[in-house]
Short mmCIF file of C-alpha atoms and ligand atoms in Angstrom, two decimals:
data_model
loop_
_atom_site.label_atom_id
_atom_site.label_comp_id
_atom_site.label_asym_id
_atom_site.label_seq_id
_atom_site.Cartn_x
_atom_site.Cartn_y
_atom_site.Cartn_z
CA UNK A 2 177.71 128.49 55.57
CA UNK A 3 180.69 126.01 53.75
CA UNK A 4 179.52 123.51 51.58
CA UNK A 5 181.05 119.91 52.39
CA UNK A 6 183.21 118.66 50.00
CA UNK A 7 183.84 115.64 48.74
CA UNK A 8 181.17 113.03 48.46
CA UNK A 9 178.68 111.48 51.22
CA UNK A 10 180.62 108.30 51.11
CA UNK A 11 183.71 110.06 51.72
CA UNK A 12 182.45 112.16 54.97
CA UNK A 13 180.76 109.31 56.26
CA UNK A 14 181.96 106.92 59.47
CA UNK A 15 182.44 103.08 58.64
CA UNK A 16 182.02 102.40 62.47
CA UNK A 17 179.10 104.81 62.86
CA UNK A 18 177.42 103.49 60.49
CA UNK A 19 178.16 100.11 61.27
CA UNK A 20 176.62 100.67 64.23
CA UNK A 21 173.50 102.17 62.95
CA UNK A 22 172.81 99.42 60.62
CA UNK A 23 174.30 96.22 62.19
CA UNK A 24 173.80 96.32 65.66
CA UNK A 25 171.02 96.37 67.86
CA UNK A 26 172.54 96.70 71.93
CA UNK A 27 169.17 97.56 73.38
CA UNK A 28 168.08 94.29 72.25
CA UNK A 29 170.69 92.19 72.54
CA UNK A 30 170.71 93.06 76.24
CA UNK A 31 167.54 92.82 77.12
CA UNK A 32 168.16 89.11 76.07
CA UNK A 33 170.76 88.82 78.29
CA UNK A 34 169.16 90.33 81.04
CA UNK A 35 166.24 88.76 80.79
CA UNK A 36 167.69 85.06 80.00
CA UNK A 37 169.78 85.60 82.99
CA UNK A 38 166.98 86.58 85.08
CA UNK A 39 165.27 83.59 84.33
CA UNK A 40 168.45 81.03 84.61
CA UNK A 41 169.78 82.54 87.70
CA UNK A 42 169.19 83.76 91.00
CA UNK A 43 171.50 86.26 91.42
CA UNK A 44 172.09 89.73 89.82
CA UNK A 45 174.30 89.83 86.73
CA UNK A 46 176.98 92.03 87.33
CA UNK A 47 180.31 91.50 85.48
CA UNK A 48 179.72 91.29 81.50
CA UNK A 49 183.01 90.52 78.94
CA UNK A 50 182.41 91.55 75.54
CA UNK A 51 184.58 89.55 73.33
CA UNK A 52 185.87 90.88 69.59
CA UNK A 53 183.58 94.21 71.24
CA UNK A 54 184.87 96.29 68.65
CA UNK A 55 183.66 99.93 69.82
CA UNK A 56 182.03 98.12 72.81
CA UNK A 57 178.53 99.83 72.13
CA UNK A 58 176.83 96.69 73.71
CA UNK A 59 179.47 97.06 76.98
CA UNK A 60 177.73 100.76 77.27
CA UNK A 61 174.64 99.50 76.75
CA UNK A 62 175.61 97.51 80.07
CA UNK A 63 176.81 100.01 82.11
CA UNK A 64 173.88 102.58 81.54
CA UNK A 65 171.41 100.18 82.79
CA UNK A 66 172.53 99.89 86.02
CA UNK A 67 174.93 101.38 88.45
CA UNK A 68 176.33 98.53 90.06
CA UNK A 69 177.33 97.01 86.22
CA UNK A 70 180.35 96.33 85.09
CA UNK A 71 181.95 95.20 81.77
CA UNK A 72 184.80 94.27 80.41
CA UNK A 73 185.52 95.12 76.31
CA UNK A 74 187.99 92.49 74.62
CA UNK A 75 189.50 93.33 71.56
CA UNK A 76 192.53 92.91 68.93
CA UNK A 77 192.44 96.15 66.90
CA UNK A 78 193.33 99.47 68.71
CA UNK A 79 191.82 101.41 65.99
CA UNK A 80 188.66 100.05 66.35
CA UNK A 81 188.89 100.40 70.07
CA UNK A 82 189.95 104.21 70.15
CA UNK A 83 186.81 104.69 68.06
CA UNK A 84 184.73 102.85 70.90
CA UNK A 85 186.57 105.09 73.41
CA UNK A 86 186.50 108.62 71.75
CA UNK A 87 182.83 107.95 70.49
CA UNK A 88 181.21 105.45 73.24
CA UNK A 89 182.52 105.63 75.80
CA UNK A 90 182.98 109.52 76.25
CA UNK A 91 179.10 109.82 76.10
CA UNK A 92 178.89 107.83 79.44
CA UNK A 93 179.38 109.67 82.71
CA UNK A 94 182.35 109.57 84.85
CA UNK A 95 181.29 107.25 87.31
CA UNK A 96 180.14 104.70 84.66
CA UNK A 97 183.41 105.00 82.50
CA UNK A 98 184.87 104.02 85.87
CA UNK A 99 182.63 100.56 85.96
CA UNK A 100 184.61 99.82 81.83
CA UNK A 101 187.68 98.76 80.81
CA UNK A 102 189.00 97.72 77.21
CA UNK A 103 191.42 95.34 77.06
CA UNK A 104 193.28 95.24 73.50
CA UNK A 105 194.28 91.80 73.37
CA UNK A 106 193.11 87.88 71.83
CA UNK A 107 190.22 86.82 73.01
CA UNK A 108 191.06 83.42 73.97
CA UNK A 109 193.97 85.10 76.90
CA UNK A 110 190.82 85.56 79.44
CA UNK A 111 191.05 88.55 82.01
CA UNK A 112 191.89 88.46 85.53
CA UNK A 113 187.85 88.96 87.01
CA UNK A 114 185.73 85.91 86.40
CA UNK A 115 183.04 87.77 84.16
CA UNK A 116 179.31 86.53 84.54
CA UNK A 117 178.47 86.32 81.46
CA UNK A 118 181.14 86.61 78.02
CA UNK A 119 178.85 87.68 74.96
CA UNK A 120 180.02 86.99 71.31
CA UNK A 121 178.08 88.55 68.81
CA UNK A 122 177.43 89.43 65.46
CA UNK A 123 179.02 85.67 64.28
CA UNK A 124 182.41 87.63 65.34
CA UNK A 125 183.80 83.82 66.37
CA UNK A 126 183.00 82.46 62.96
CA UNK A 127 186.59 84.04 61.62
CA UNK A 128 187.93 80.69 64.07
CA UNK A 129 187.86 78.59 61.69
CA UNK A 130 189.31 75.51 62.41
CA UNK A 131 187.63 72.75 64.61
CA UNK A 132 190.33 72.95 67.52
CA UNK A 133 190.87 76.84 67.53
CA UNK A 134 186.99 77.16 67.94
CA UNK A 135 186.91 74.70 70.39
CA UNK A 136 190.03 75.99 72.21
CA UNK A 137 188.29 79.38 72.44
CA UNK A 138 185.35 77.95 73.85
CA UNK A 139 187.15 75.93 76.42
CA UNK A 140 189.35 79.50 77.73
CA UNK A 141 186.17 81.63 78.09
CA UNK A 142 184.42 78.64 80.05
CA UNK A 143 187.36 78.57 82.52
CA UNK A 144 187.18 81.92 82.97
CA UNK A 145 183.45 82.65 83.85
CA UNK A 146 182.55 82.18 87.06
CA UNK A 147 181.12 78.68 88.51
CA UNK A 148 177.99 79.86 87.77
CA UNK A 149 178.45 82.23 84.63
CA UNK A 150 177.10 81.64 80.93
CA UNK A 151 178.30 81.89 77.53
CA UNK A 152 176.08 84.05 75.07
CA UNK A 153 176.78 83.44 71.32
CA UNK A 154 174.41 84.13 68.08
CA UNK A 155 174.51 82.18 65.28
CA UNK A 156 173.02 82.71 61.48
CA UNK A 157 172.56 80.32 59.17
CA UNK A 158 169.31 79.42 56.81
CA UNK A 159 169.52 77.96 52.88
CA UNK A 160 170.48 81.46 51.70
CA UNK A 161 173.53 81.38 54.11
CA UNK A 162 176.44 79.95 51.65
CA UNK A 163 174.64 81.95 48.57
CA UNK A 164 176.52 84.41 46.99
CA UNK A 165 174.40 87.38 47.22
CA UNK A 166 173.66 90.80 47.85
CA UNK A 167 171.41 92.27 50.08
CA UNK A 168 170.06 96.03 50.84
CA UNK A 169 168.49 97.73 54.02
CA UNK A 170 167.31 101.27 54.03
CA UNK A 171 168.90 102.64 57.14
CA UNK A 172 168.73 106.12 58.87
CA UNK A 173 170.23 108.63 55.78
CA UNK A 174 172.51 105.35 53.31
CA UNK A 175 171.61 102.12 52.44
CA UNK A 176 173.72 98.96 54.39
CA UNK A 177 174.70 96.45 51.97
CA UNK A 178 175.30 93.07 53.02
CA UNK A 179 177.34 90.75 50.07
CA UNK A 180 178.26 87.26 51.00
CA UNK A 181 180.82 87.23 48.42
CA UNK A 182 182.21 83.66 48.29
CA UNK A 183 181.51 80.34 49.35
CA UNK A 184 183.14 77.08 49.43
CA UNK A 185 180.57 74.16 50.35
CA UNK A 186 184.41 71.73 50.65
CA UNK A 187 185.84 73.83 54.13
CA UNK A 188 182.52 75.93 54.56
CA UNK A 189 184.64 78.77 54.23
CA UNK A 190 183.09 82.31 52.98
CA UNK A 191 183.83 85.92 52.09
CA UNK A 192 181.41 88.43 53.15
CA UNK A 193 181.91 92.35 52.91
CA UNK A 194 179.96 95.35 53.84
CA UNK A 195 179.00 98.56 52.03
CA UNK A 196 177.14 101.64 52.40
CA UNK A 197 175.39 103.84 49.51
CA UNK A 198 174.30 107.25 49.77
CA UNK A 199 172.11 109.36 47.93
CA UNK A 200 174.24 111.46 46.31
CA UNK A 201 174.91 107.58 44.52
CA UNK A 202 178.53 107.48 46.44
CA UNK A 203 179.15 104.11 47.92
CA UNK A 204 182.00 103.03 51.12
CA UNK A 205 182.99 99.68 49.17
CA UNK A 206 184.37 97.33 51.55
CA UNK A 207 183.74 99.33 54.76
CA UNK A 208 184.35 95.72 56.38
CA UNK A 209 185.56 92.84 55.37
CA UNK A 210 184.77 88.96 57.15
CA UNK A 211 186.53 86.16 55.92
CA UNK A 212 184.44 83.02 57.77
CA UNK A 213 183.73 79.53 58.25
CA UNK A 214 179.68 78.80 57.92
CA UNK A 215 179.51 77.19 61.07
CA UNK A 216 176.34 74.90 61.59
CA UNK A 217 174.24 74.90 64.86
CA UNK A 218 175.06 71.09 65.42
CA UNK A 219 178.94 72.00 65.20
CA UNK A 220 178.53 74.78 67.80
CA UNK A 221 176.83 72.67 70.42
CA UNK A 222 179.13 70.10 69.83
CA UNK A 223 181.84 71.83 70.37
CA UNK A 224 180.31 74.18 73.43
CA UNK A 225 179.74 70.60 75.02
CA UNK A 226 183.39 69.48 74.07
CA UNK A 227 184.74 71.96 75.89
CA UNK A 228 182.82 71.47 78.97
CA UNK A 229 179.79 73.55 79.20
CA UNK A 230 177.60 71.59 80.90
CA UNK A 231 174.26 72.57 79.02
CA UNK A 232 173.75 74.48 75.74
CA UNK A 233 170.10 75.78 74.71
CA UNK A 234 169.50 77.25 71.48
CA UNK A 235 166.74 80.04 71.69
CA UNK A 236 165.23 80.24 68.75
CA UNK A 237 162.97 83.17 67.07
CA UNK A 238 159.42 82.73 67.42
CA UNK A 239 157.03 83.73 64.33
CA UNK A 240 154.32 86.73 64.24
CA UNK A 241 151.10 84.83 63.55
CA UNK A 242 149.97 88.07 61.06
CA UNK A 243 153.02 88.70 59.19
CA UNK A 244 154.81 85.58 59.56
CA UNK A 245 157.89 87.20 60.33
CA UNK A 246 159.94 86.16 63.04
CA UNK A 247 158.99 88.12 66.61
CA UNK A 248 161.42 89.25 67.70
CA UNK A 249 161.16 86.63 71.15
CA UNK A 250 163.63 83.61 71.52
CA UNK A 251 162.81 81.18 73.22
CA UNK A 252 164.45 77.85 73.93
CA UNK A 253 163.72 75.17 71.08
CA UNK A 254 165.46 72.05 69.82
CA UNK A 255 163.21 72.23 66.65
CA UNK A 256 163.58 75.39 64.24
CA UNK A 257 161.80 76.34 60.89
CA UNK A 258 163.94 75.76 57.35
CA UNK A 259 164.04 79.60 57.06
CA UNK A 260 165.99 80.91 54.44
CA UNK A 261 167.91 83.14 56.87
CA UNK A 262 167.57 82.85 60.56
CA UNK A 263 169.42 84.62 63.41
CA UNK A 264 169.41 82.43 66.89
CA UNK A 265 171.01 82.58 70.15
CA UNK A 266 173.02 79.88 71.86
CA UNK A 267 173.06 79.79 75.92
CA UNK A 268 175.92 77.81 77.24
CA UNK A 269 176.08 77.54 80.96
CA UNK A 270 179.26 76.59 82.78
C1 SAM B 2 182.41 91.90 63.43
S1 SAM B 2 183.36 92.87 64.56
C2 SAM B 2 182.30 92.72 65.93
C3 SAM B 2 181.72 94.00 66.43
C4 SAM B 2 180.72 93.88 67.56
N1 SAM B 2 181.10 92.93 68.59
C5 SAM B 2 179.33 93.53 67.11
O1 SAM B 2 178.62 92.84 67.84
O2 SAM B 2 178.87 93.94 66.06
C6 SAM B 2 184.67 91.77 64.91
C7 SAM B 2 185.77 92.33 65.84
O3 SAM B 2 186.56 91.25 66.31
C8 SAM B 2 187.89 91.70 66.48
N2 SAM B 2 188.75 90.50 66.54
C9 SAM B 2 189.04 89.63 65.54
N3 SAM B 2 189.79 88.61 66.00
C10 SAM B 2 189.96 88.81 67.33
C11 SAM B 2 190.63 88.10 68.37
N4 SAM B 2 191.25 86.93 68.12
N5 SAM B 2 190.61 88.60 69.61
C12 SAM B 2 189.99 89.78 69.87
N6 SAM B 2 189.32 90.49 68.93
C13 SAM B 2 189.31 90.02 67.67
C14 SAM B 2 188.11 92.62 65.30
O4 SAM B 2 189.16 93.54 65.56
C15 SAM B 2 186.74 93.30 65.17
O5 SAM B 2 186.70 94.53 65.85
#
């Protein structure tokens, strides 16, 4: 048997293990799914995945039921290939059928009024100015149906515009999260991912997010500026034992001061 060469940083995935340590589709769906459920009467059938990068959460869509469909929206064809070689070719043929990435700005909308358009993972926060936000916001509610809704999270907490580090022990390297620079005058920050291993190699800069801190009274604002006619925020409930948050959001229009808090916003067309 060969011995790898070269260190565990350098045989390691960015994307994999971006996806192992940053994103959580089972999750994130059965919010949507089960938000829907309880907004709408009908089944949810068309999902757009905006900045979907390798569209894991659009797969996530498609295995859970055969009459799903989703549409993948993104601007890099690298990261999309990945999605495609990776993600995608561990779905059948008949579900591949029901997904289609589109490499292209978010904001251009796709010809099928989706049901619901998800942005995740604070992707929209690299909009940075007032009217682009707003602009994007206003082209993804004219393209959902009459009926369709907007899914956004948001972060934010005191230890949002810190400079910091943080680390999480994930499956076999150790996901780094540094918010590397903040300006309190435009809100605007540098934050960067990295991943350690044991062998003490480290992927510097596997990702890179240059952002505006966007507040939760900003988004609604501007969700309601550009037409939706009702935003909820659904915030995390807390675990009476450990007092850490539950994992169940619920709608709320009064949150704790948390020093970091992840939250979804619900805007429906
Ligand atoms: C942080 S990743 C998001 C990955 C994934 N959606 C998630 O939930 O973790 C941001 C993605 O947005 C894409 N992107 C940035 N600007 C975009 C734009 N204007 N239109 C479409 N995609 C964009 C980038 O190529 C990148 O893949």
């Amino acid at each position: 048997m060969s011995t790898p060469t070269g260190s565990e940083a350098s045989r390691a995935d960015r994307h994999s293990c971006y996806q192992l340590a940053v994103q959580d589709v089972v999750t994130e769906i059965d919010f949507i799914e089960e938000t829907w459920g309880s907004l709408r009467q009908r089944p949810l059938e068309l999902l757009r995945e905006d900045f979907c990068g390798t569209a894991n959460t659009s797969c996530e869509w498609i295995r859970r039921g055969a009459a799903h469909r989703a549409i993948g929206v993104d601007l890099d064809e690298e990261v999309l290939a990945w999605g495609r070689a990776q993600n995608l070719s561990q779905l059948s043929a008949a579900q591949r059928e029901r997904i289609s990435l589109l490499q292209q700005d978010v904001g251009l909308g796709t010809s099928e009024a989706p049901d619901v358009v998800l942005a995740m993972n604070f992707s929209y926060y690299l909009l940075m100015e007032r009217a682009s936000l707003r602009d994007y916001f206003r082209s993804v509610r004219e393209n959902l149906m009459p009926d369709g809704i907007f899914f956004l999270d948001a972060y934010g907490g005191y230890e949002a515009p810190m400079v910091l580090e943080e680390k999480r022990a994930c499956d076999g390297f150790t996901y780094v999260w540094e918010q590397a620079a903040f300006n309190p005058i435009d809100s605007r920050m540098e934050c960067r991912i990295h991943f350690d291993f044991a062998d003490g190699s480290r992927m510097e800069d596997a990702f890179r997010y240059h952002w505006r801190l966007w507040t939760l009274p900003e988004l609604q604002e501007l969700l309601r500026e550009a037409g939706f006619r009702k935003v909820t925020v659904y915030w995390e409930g807390t675990d009476a034992d450990t007092g850490e948050g539950d994992g169940i959001y619920r709608p709320a229009t009064v949150g704790d001061a948390d020093p970091g808090w992840v939250c979804y916003l619900v805007a429906e067309k």
